[in-house]
Coordinates of C-alpha atoms in Angstrom, one line a residue:
X8 CA 12.3 22.3 -25.3
X9 CA 8.9 21.6 -23.4
X10 CA 7.6 18.2 -24.1
X11 CA 4.3 18.3 -25.8
X12 CA 1.6 15.8 -24.6
X13 CA 0.2 13.4 -27.1
X14 CA -2.4 11.4 -25.4
X15 CA -5.4 9.4 -26.6
X16 CA -8.0 11.5 -25.0
X17 CA -10.8 9.5 -26.7
X18 CA -10.4 6.8 -24.0
X19 CA -11.5 9.2 -21.3
X20 CA -14.8 10.2 -22.8
X21 CA -16.2 8.0 -20.0
X22 CA -16.4 8.8 -16.3
X23 CA -13.2 7.7 -14.7
X24 CA -15.1 5.4 -12.3
X25 CA -16.9 3.7 -15.2
X26 CA -13.7 3.4 -17.0
X27 CA -12.1 1.5 -13.8
X28 CA -15.3 -0.7 -13.7
X29 CA -14.6 -1.6 -17.4
X30 CA -10.9 -2.6 -16.7
X31 CA -12.0 -4.7 -13.8
X32 CA -14.6 -6.5 -15.8
X33 CA -11.9 -7.2 -18.5
X34 CA -9.5 -8.5 -15.7
X35 CA -12.1 -11.0 -14.6
X36 CA -11.4 -12.9 -17.9
X37 CA -7.9 -13.6 -16.7
X38 CA -8.7 -16.0 -13.8
X39 CA -11.5 -17.2 -16.0
X40 CA -8.9 -18.6 -18.7
X41 CA -6.6 -19.7 -15.8
X42 CA -9.5 -21.8 -14.3
X43 CA -10.5 -23.2 -17.7
X44 CA -6.7 -24.3 -18.3
X45 CA -7.1 -26.2 -14.9
X46 CA -10.5 -27.7 -15.7
X47 CA -12.0 -25.8 -12.9
X48 CA -15.2 -25.0 -15.0
X49 CA -17.3 -23.9 -12.0
X50 CA -14.6 -21.1 -11.1
X51 CA -14.1 -20.4 -14.8
X52 CA -17.9 -19.7 -15.4
X53 CA -18.2 -17.6 -12.3
X54 CA -15.4 -15.2 -13.6
X55 CA -16.4 -15.3 -17.1
X56 CA -20.0 -14.6 -16.8
X57 CA -19.3 -11.9 -14.0
X58 CA -16.9 -10.0 -16.4
X59 CA -19.3 -10.4 -19.3
X60 CA -22.2 -8.9 -17.2
X61 CA -19.9 -6.0 -16.2
X62 CA -18.7 -5.3 -19.7
X63 CA -22.4 -5.3 -20.8
X64 CA -23.4 -2.9 -18.1
X65 CA -20.4 -0.5 -18.9
X66 CA -21.2 -0.6 -22.5
X67 CA -25.0 0.3 -21.7
X68 CA -24.1 3.2 -19.5
X69 CA -21.6 4.4 -22.1
X70 CA -24.3 4.3 -24.8
X71 CA -26.7 6.1 -22.6
X72 CA -24.4 8.9 -22.0
X73 CA -24.1 9.6 -25.9
X74 CA -21.6 12.4 -26.7
X75 CA -21.3 13.9 -23.2
X76 CA -17.8 14.2 -22.2
X77 CA -17.4 14.1 -18.5
X78 CA -15.6 16.8 -16.6
X79 CA -12.4 15.5 -14.9
X80 CA -12.4 17.9 -12.1
X81 CA -10.3 17.2 -9.0
X82 CA -13.3 16.6 -6.7
X83 CA -14.7 14.3 -9.3
X84 CA -11.5 12.2 -9.6
X85 CA -11.1 12.0 -5.8
X86 CA -14.9 10.8 -5.6
X87 CA -14.0 8.3 -8.2
X88 CA -11.1 6.9 -5.9
X89 CA -13.4 6.7 -3.2
X90 CA -16.1 4.9 -5.3
X91 CA -13.4 2.4 -6.4
X92 CA -12.6 1.4 -2.9
X93 CA -16.0 1.1 -1.7
X94 CA -18.6 0.5 -4.3
X95 CA -16.5 -1.5 -6.9
X96 CA -15.7 -4.2 -4.4
X97 CA -19.5 -5.0 -4.4
X98 CA -18.9 -6.0 -8.0
X99 CA -15.5 -7.6 -7.6
X100 CA -16.8 -10.0 -4.8
X101 CA -19.7 -11.5 -7.0
X102 CA -17.4 -14.2 -8.8
X103 CA -15.6 -14.9 -5.5
X104 CA -18.6 -15.8 -3.6
X105 CA -20.0 -17.7 -6.6
X106 CA -16.8 -19.7 -6.9
X107 CA -16.6 -20.5 -3.3
X108 CA -20.2 -21.5 -3.1
X109 CA -20.5 -21.7 0.6
X110 CA -18.8 -18.3 1.3
X111 CA -20.9 -15.3 2.7
X112 CA -21.1 -12.5 0.5
X113 CA -19.8 -10.0 3.1
X114 CA -16.7 -12.1 3.6
X115 CA -16.1 -11.8 -0.2
X116 CA -16.8 -8.1 -0.1
X117 CA -14.4 -7.7 2.8
X118 CA -11.7 -9.7 1.1
X119 CA -12.1 -7.5 -2.1
X120 CA -12.0 -4.2 -0.2
X121 CA -8.9 -5.7 1.6
X122 CA -7.3 -6.4 -1.8
X123 CA -7.9 -3.3 -3.7
X124 CA -6.8 -1.2 -0.9
X125 CA -3.6 -3.1 -0.8
X126 CA -4.3 -4.2 2.9
X127 CA -4.1 -7.9 2.4
X128 CA -6.0 -8.9 5.5
X129 CA -6.7 -12.7 4.8
X130 CA -10.3 -13.5 5.9
X131 CA -10.1 -17.1 4.5
X132 CA -7.5 -18.4 7.1
X133 CA -6.9 -21.6 5.2
X134 CA -5.3 -20.9 1.7
X135 CA -6.0 -24.5 0.8
X136 CA -9.7 -23.7 0.7
X137 CA -9.5 -21.4 -2.3
X138 CA -9.1 -22.5 -5.8
X139 CA -6.0 -21.3 -7.5
X140 CA -7.8 -19.0 -9.9
X141 CA -9.3 -17.2 -6.8
X142 CA -5.8 -16.8 -5.5
X143 CA -4.8 -15.1 -8.8
X144 CA -7.9 -13.0 -8.8
X145 CA -7.1 -11.7 -5.3
X146 CA -3.6 -11.0 -6.4
X147 CA -4.6 -9.3 -9.6
X148 CA -7.1 -7.0 -7.6
X149 CA -4.3 -6.0 -5.1
X150 CA -1.8 -5.4 -8.0
X151 CA -4.4 -3.1 -9.7
X152 CA -5.2 -1.3 -6.6
X153 CA -1.4 -0.6 -6.2
X154 CA -1.2 0.6 -9.8
X155 CA -4.3 3.0 -9.2
X156 CA -2.3 4.7 -6.2
X157 CA 0.8 5.0 -8.3
X158 CA -1.3 6.7 -10.9
X159 CA -3.5 8.8 -8.5
X160 CA -0.4 10.0 -6.6
X161 CA 0.6 12.2 -9.5
X162 CA -2.5 12.8 -11.4
X163 CA -5.1 13.3 -8.5
X164 CA -3.4 13.7 -5.2
X165 CA -0.4 15.9 -6.2
X166 CA -2.2 18.7 -7.8
X167 CA -4.5 18.9 -4.7
X168 CA -1.6 18.7 -2.4
X169 CA -2.7 15.5 -0.7
X170 CA -1.4 11.9 0.1
X171 CA 2.0 13.3 1.5
X172 CA 2.5 16.0 -1.2
X173 CA 1.4 18.6 1.3
X174 CA 4.6 17.9 3.0
X175 CA 7.1 18.4 0.1
X176 CA 8.4 21.6 -1.1
X177 CA 6.4 21.4 -4.3
X178 CA 3.2 21.4 -2.3
X179 CA 3.9 24.7 -0.6
X180 CA 2.0 27.7 -1.6
X181 CA 4.0 29.9 -4.1
X182 CA 6.3 26.7 -4.7
X183 CA 4.5 25.8 -7.8
X184 CA 2.3 22.9 -8.5
X185 CA 3.0 19.5 -6.9
X186 CA 2.7 17.8 -10.2
X187 CA 5.7 17.3 -12.5
X188 CA 6.8 20.0 -14.6
X189 CA 5.7 18.6 -17.9
X190 CA 2.2 18.4 -16.6
X191 CA 1.7 22.0 -15.4
X192 CA -1.3 23.8 -16.8
X193 CA -2.3 20.6 -18.5
X194 CA -5.7 19.4 -19.0
X195 CA -6.7 16.8 -16.1
X196 CA -7.7 14.1 -18.8
X197 CA -4.3 14.6 -20.5
X198 CA -2.5 14.5 -17.2
X199 CA -4.3 11.2 -16.3
X200 CA -3.4 9.6 -19.6
X201 CA 0.0 10.8 -19.6
X202 CA 0.8 9.5 -15.9
X203 CA -0.8 6.2 -16.7
X204 CA 1.2 6.0 -20.0
X205 CA 4.4 6.7 -18.1
X206 CA 4.0 4.7 -14.8
X207 CA 2.0 1.7 -16.1
X208 CA 4.7 0.1 -18.2
X209 CA 7.3 0.5 -15.3
X210 CA 5.0 -0.8 -12.8
X211 CA 4.2 -4.0 -15.1
X212 CA 7.7 -4.2 -16.2
X213 CA 9.0 -4.4 -12.6
X214 CA 6.4 -7.1 -11.6
X215 CA 7.3 -9.2 -14.6
X216 CA 11.0 -8.9 -13.8
X217 CA 10.3 -9.9 -10.1
X218 CA 8.1 -12.9 -11.2
X219 CA 10.8 -14.2 -13.5
X220 CA 13.5 -13.9 -10.9
X221 CA 11.2 -15.8 -8.4
X222 CA 10.6 -18.5 -11.0
X223 CA 14.5 -18.6 -11.6
X224 CA 14.8 -19.2 -7.6
X225 CA 12.6 -22.2 -7.7
X226 CA 9.2 -20.7 -7.1
X227 CA 6.0 -22.1 -8.6
X228 CA 4.3 -19.9 -11.3
X229 CA 1.1 -19.1 -9.5
X230 CA 2.8 -18.4 -6.0
X231 CA 5.7 -16.5 -7.8
X232 CA 3.2 -14.1 -9.7
X233 CA 1.1 -13.6 -6.5
X234 CA 4.1 -12.7 -4.5
X235 CA 5.6 -10.4 -7.3
X236 CA 2.2 -8.6 -7.5
X237 CA 2.0 -8.3 -3.7
X238 CA 5.5 -6.9 -3.4
X239 CA 5.0 -4.2 -6.0
X240 CA 1.6 -3.3 -4.7
X241 CA 2.5 -3.9 -0.9
X242 CA -0.6 -5.8 -0.5
X243 CA 0.8 -9.0 1.4
X244 CA -1.5 -11.4 -0.6
X245 CA 0.0 -14.9 -1.0
X246 CA -1.3 -17.9 -2.7
X247 CA 0.6 -20.1 -0.2
X248 CA -0.3 -18.4 2.9
X249 CA 2.9 -16.6 3.2
X250 CA 6.4 -16.3 2.0
X251 CA 7.4 -18.7 4.8
X252 CA 5.7 -21.5 3.0
X253 CA 7.1 -20.5 -0.5
X254 CA 9.3 -22.9 -2.4
X255 CA 11.9 -20.3 -3.2
X256 CA 13.3 -19.9 0.2
X257 CA 16.0 -17.5 1.1
X258 CA 16.9 -16.7 -2.6
X259 CA 13.3 -15.7 -3.2
X260 CA 13.3 -13.5 -0.2
X261 CA 16.3 -11.7 -1.3
X262 CA 14.9 -10.8 -4.6
X263 CA 11.8 -9.5 -3.1
X264 CA 13.7 -7.6 -0.5
X265 CA 15.4 -5.7 -3.2
X266 CA 12.1 -4.8 -4.9
X267 CA 10.7 -3.6 -1.5
X268 CA 12.8 -0.5 -1.8
X269 CA 10.4 0.8 -4.4
X270 CA 8.1 1.4 -1.5
X271 CA 10.5 3.5 0.5
X272 CA 10.7 6.6 -1.6
X273 CA 8.9 7.9 -4.7
X274 CA 12.3 8.9 -6.1
X275 CA 13.2 5.2 -6.7
X276 CA 10.9 5.6 -9.9
X277 CA 9.7 9.3 -10.2
X278 CA 10.9 12.8 -9.3
X279 CA 7.4 14.5 -9.0
X280 CA 7.9 15.3 -5.3
X281 CA 11.0 17.3 -5.6
X282 CA 11.9 20.6 -7.2
X283 CA 14.3 20.6 -10.0
X284 CA 17.9 19.4 -9.3
X285 CA 17.0 17.7 -6.1
X286 CA 16.2 14.2 -7.3
X287 CA 19.2 12.4 -6.2
X288 CA 18.1 9.2 -4.2
X289 CA 21.3 9.2 -2.1
X290 CA 20.2 12.6 -0.7
X291 CA 16.6 11.8 -0.3
X292 CA 15.8 12.1 3.5
X293 CA 12.9 9.8 3.2
X294 CA 15.0 7.0 1.6
X295 CA 17.9 7.5 4.0
X296 CA 15.4 7.2 7.1
X297 CA 14.0 4.1 5.6
X298 CA 17.6 2.7 5.3
X299 CA 18.2 3.6 8.9
X300 CA 15.1 1.8 10.2
X301 CA 15.8 -1.3 7.9
X302 CA 19.2 -1.8 9.0
X303 CA 19.1 -0.3 12.5
X304 CA 16.3 -2.2 13.9
X305 CA 17.5 -5.6 12.9
X306 CA 21.0 -4.7 14.3
X307 CA 19.4 -3.8 17.6
X308 CA 17.4 -7.1 17.8
X309 CA 20.4 -9.1 16.8
X310 CA 22.8 -7.5 19.4
X311 CA 20.0 -8.2 22.0
X312 CA 20.9 -11.9 22.0
X313 CA 24.0 -11.1 24.1
X314 CA 22.3 -8.5 26.2
X315 CA 19.6 -10.9 27.3
X316 CA 21.4 -14.0 26.8
X317 CA 20.1 -15.6 30.0
X318 CA 16.4 -15.3 28.5
X319 CA 17.1 -17.3 25.3
X320 CA 18.4 -21.0 24.6
X321 CA 20.3 -20.4 21.4
X322 CA 23.7 -21.5 20.1
X323 CA 26.5 -19.5 19.0
X324 CA 26.9 -21.1 15.7
X325 CA 27.3 -18.9 12.7
X326 CA 24.6 -20.2 10.5
X327 CA 21.9 -19.8 13.1
X328 CA 23.1 -16.2 13.8
X329 CA 23.1 -15.4 10.0
X330 CA 19.7 -16.9 9.7
X331 CA 18.4 -14.9 12.6
X332 CA 19.8 -11.8 11.2
X333 CA 18.3 -12.3 7.7
X334 CA 14.8 -13.0 9.3
X335 CA 14.8 -9.9 11.1
X336 CA 16.1 -7.8 8.3
X337 CA 13.5 -9.1 5.6
X338 CA 10.6 -9.0 8.0
X339 CA 11.4 -5.3 9.1
X340 CA 11.6 -4.3 5.6
X341 CA 8.4 -6.1 4.9
X342 CA 6.5 -4.5 7.6
X343 CA 7.9 -1.0 7.0
X344 CA 6.9 -1.1 3.5
X345 CA 3.4 -2.3 4.7
X346 CA 3.8 -5.5 2.7
X347 CA 3.5 -7.8 5.8
X348 CA 5.5 -10.9 4.7
X349 CA 7.4 -12.7 7.3
X350 CA 10.6 -14.4 6.5
X351 CA 10.9 -18.3 6.6
X352 CA 13.5 -17.5 9.4
X353 CA 11.5 -15.1 11.5
X354 CA 10.9 -17.5 14.2
X355 CA 14.7 -18.2 14.4
X356 CA 15.1 -14.5 14.6
X357 CA 12.5 -14.2 17.5
X358 CA 14.3 -17.0 19.3
X359 CA 17.7 -15.4 18.7
X360 CA 16.5 -11.9 20.0
X361 CA 14.5 -13.4 22.8
X362 CA 11.3 -11.6 21.9
X363 CA 8.5 -14.0 22.1
X364 CA 5.7 -11.5 21.0
X365 CA 7.4 -8.6 19.0
X366 CA 4.0 -7.4 18.1
X367 CA 4.7 -3.8 19.3
X368 CA 7.7 -3.5 16.9
X369 CA 5.9 -4.8 13.9
X370 CA 3.0 -2.3 14.7
X371 CA 5.4 0.5 14.9
X372 CA 7.0 -0.2 11.7
X373 CA 3.6 -0.5 9.9
X374 CA 2.4 2.9 11.4
X375 CA 5.7 4.5 10.1
X376 CA 4.9 3.2 6.7
X377 CA 6.8 3.5 3.5
X378 CA 7.4 6.6 1.1
X379 CA 5.0 9.3 0.1
X380 CA 3.0 8.6 -3.0
X381 CA 4.0 5.0 -3.1
X382 CA 1.8 2.0 -2.8
X383 CA 2.9 1.7 1.0
X384 CA 0.5 2.8 3.8
X385 CA 1.1 4.3 7.2
X386 CA 1.9 7.8 8.3
X387 CA 4.8 7.8 5.6
X388 CA 8.5 8.2 6.3
X389 CA 8.8 11.9 5.1
X390 CA 6.2 13.0 7.5
X391 CA 8.2 11.2 10.1
X392 CA 11.3 12.9 9.1
X393 CA 9.6 16.2 9.1
X394 CA 8.6 15.8 12.7
X395 CA 12.1 14.6 13.6
X396 CA 13.7 17.8 12.2
X397 CA 11.2 19.8 14.0
X398 CA 12.1 18.0 17.3
X399 CA 15.8 18.7 16.8
X400 CA 15.0 22.3 16.1
X401 CA 13.1 22.7 19.4
X402 CA 16.0 21.1 21.1
X403 CA 18.4 23.6 19.5
X404 CA 16.1 26.5 20.7
X405 CA 16.4 25.3 24.1
X406 CA 20.1 25.7 24.1
X407 CA 20.3 28.7 21.8
X408 CA 16.9 30.6 22.1
X409 CA 17.9 33.4 19.6
X410 CA 19.3 31.0 16.9
X411 CA 17.7 31.1 13.4
X412 CA 17.2 27.8 11.4
X413 CA 19.2 27.9 8.1
X414 CA 18.3 26.3 4.7
X415 CA 20.2 23.0 4.6
X416 CA 20.3 20.0 2.3
X417 CA 18.2 18.2 4.8
X418 CA 15.3 20.5 4.2
X419 CA 15.3 20.9 0.3
X420 CA 12.4 18.3 -0.2
X421 CA 10.2 19.8 2.6
X422 CA 8.3 23.0 2.7
X423 CA 8.7 25.5 5.5
X424 CA 5.7 24.4 7.5
X425 CA 6.1 20.7 6.8
X426 CA 6.5 19.8 10.3
X427 CA 3.1 21.5 11.3
X428 CA 1.4 19.8 8.3
X429 CA 2.8 16.5 9.3
X430 CA 1.8 17.0 13.0
X431 CA -1.8 17.8 11.8
X432 CA -1.9 14.5 9.8
X433 CA -0.3 12.4 12.5
X434 CA -3.0 13.8 15.0
X435 CA -5.7 12.8 12.7
X436 CA -4.3 9.3 12.3
X437 CA -4.1 9.0 16.1
X438 CA -7.7 10.3 16.4
X439 CA -8.9 7.8 13.6
X440 CA -7.1 4.9 15.3
X441 CA -8.7 5.7 18.7
X442 CA -12.2 6.0 16.9
X443 CA -11.8 2.8 15.0
X444 CA -10.6 0.8 18.0
X445 CA -13.3 2.2 20.2
X446 CA -15.9 1.3 17.5
X447 CA -14.5 -2.3 17.3
X448 CA -14.5 -2.6 21.1
X449 CA -18.1 -1.4 21.1
X450 CA -19.3 -4.3 18.8
X451 CA -17.9 -7.0 21.1
X452 CA -14.1 -7.2 19.7
X453 CA -11.4 -7.8 22.4
X454 CA -9.4 -4.5 23.3
X455 CA -6.1 -5.9 22.2
X456 CA -7.6 -7.2 19.0
X457 CA -9.2 -3.8 18.4
X458 CA -5.9 -2.1 18.7
X459 CA -4.3 -4.4 16.4
X460 CA -7.2 -4.5 13.7
X461 CA -7.3 -0.6 13.8
X462 CA -3.7 -0.2 13.0
X463 CA -3.7 -3.0 10.4
X464 CA -6.5 -1.3 8.7
X465 CA -5.5 2.3 8.9
X466 CA -1.8 1.3 8.0
X467 CA -3.0 -1.1 5.3
X468 CA -1.0 -3.9 6.7
X469 CA -3.4 -6.7 6.8
X470 CA -0.9 -9.5 8.0
X471 CA -0.5 -7.7 11.3
X472 CA -3.6 -9.6 12.4
X473 CA -1.6 -12.7 12.3
X474 CA 1.8 -11.5 13.6
X475 CA 1.1 -8.6 16.0
X476 CA -1.4 -10.1 18.5
X477 CA -0.6 -12.5 21.2
X478 CA -2.8 -15.2 19.1
X479 CA -3.6 -14.8 15.4
X480 CA -6.9 -12.9 14.9
X481 CA -9.4 -15.0 12.9
X482 CA -11.2 -12.3 10.8
X483 CA -14.0 -14.8 9.8
X484 CA -15.1 -15.0 13.3
X485 CA -15.6 -11.2 13.8
X486 CA -19.1 -9.9 14.0
X487 CA -20.7 -8.3 11.0
X488 CA -20.6 -4.8 12.2
X489 CA -16.8 -5.2 13.1
X490 CA -16.2 -6.3 9.5
X491 CA -17.9 -3.4 8.1
X492 CA -16.0 -1.1 10.4
X493 CA -12.9 -2.5 9.2
X494 CA -13.9 -2.0 5.5
X495 CA -14.3 1.8 6.4
X496 CA -11.1 1.8 8.1
X497 CA -9.2 0.2 5.2
X498 CA -10.5 2.8 2.9
X499 CA -9.7 5.6 5.3
X500 CA -6.2 4.2 5.6
X501 CA -5.7 4.0 1.8
X502 CA -7.2 7.4 0.8
X503 CA -5.9 9.2 4.2
X504 CA -7.9 11.4 6.3
X505 CA -7.0 14.6 4.6
X506 CA -8.6 13.4 1.5
X507 CA -11.8 12.8 3.2
X508 CA -11.6 16.3 4.8
X509 CA -10.7 17.8 1.4
X510 CA -14.1 16.2 0.0
X511 CA -16.0 18.0 2.6
X512 CA -14.5 21.4 1.8
X513 CA -16.8 23.7 0.0
X514 CA -13.7 25.6 -1.4
X515 CA -12.7 22.5 -3.4
X516 CA -16.2 22.0 -5.2
X517 CA -16.2 25.8 -6.1
X518 CA -12.9 25.5 -7.8

């Protein structure tokens, strides 16, 4: 029996962007209460009054609209996402700038764009400069940005075959809609409410479980909450300046490592990217590709110790070897999922492998990215797998020119021209990378820094600015035009180039 959709459609009598602004205004009262408990009245007032002003503005606009019911068309929803990542941070930055007093508004705006796009590029350099409630707010904004992408994947991007769905079998013309079966032919508003009511409890529940586990391992409440939110949203935002400064140690890293698997494949929490009967996680090529990278790269770096033993000064004791292996394993998983946390033993891992500047490896992992329709950024593993299969097929044709490719288990999740679509996206990603890096170099940024900044923004992996370059990049010292270019790049990396091209298509607006 087909499940009937029962959803409180009344909550969507407002435009989607206005509804998101209302949620953001309410969320501001969380750090306000937190600061009040800590007797930080200046910070508490900043967030309370900003949230109050936001709610008053939302209510006034809602009253002015009267009984007009907005159309939740696909272009409108896509525009709402774009406005959320570009316009909403103008409001989100107000309490941050007011609480920090001496901070420039542009820096606060940059920080909020970085948080809501789950990039996590830290412009404040010194975490001790920020009040605890501001750390909480940054983590909340990043967490809400991750939840928004979880919901938008099914409710907005899937019906339009964007965000990686264009590679899947459900996104193929004639293969049915890319949305889940129970949402086919559903009203867009009902679809949005249904997806939110289905995924939001899962997202919040996983975050709560991870937070509790981190506290059990010895982490402080605020640091544990920020790390739990960051892992689920792959934002890389930390209240301690990184996992390496956390109190939970290896035990906390092991817990976070397990929850990072949710960023490797959509099938870890949803089956809306596959056709019926193909939702087995152990058969998912995307998840298996992620496992190969997560365990293969650390093993190669670990074995390099003996290959290049003359370059390093490391003992052969077992504890050091295990620390080096774990440091590499956690860091590789973190950057592949575009979270960007470094293990407390990452320095030991670098010394063990003999790589003084492993920036290229981290950049490559971030470009690969995580799973389609997850909170991770990058090119996405399913697209990489589609290109890999196409490469194998071309090599087979060199040996057997008249051979015909068959239908195997490897291709069940991909549409027939998935490699062609993936190649188009990869080329667009490369062109965007060249354009952003050239623009940064034109406004006075060093060439190496321009490349790192461009990849960090487009792959939504902000911690690359501290880990991938020969010297950490101080974002606060960048020129104003460079910061604005990075804001554009972060939004472009979060929504992806194909979504921007879709917005420019006349056919989309006529549909």
